[in-house]
Short mmCIF file of C-alpha atoms in Angstrom, two decimals:
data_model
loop_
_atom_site.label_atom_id
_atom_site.label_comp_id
_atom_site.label_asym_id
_atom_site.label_seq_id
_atom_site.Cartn_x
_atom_site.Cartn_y
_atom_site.Cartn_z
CA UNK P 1 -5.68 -1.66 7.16
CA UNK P 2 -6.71 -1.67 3.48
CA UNK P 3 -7.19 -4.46 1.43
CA UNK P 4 -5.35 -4.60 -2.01
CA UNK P 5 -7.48 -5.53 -5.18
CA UNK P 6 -5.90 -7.66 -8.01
CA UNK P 7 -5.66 -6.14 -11.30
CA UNK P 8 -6.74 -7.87 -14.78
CA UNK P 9 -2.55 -8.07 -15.56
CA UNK P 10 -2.38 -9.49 -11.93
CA UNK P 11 -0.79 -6.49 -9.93
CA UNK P 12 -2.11 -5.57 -6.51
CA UNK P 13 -3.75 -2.43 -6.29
CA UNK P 14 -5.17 -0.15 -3.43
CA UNK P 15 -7.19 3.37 -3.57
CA UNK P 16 -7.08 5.57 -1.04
CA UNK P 17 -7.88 9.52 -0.39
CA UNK P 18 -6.41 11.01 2.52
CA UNK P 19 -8.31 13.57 4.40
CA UNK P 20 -5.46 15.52 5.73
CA UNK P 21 -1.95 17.07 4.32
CA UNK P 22 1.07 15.39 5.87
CA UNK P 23 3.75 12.61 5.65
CA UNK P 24 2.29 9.58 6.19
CA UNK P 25 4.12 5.73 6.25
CA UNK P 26 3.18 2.90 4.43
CA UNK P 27 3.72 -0.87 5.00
CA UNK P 28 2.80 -3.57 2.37
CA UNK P 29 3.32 -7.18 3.49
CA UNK P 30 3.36 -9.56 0.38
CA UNK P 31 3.26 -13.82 1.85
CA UNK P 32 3.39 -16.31 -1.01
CA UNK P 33 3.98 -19.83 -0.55
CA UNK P 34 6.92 -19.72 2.20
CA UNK P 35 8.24 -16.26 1.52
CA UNK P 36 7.11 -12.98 3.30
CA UNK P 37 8.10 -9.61 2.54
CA UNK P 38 7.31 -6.23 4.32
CA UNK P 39 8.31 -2.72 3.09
CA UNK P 40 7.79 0.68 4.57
CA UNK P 41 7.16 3.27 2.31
CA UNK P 42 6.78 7.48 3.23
CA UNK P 43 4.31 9.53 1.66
CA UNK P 44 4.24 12.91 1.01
CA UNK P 45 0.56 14.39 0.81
CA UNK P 46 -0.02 18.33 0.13
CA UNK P 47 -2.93 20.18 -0.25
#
């Protein structure tokens, strides 16, 4: 799991390099005050 960072404009932001090519899947999960939201999100990565 990676932890976002908040941005000076306030967005969420995270950095990541992945070691290998490959379609990888992404989940953010956003809670704030009684709402929660989770979206899955594929990622293409070539060499």
């Amino acid at each position: 799991m990676l932890e976002a960072t908040k941005g000076a404009s306030g967005e969420y932001y995270v950095k990541h390099v992945f070691s290998d090519a490959g379609t990888y899947h992404v989940m953010y999960h956003v809670t704030a005050r009684d709402q929660h939201s989770m979206k899955d999100m594929k990622i293409d990565v070539v060499k």
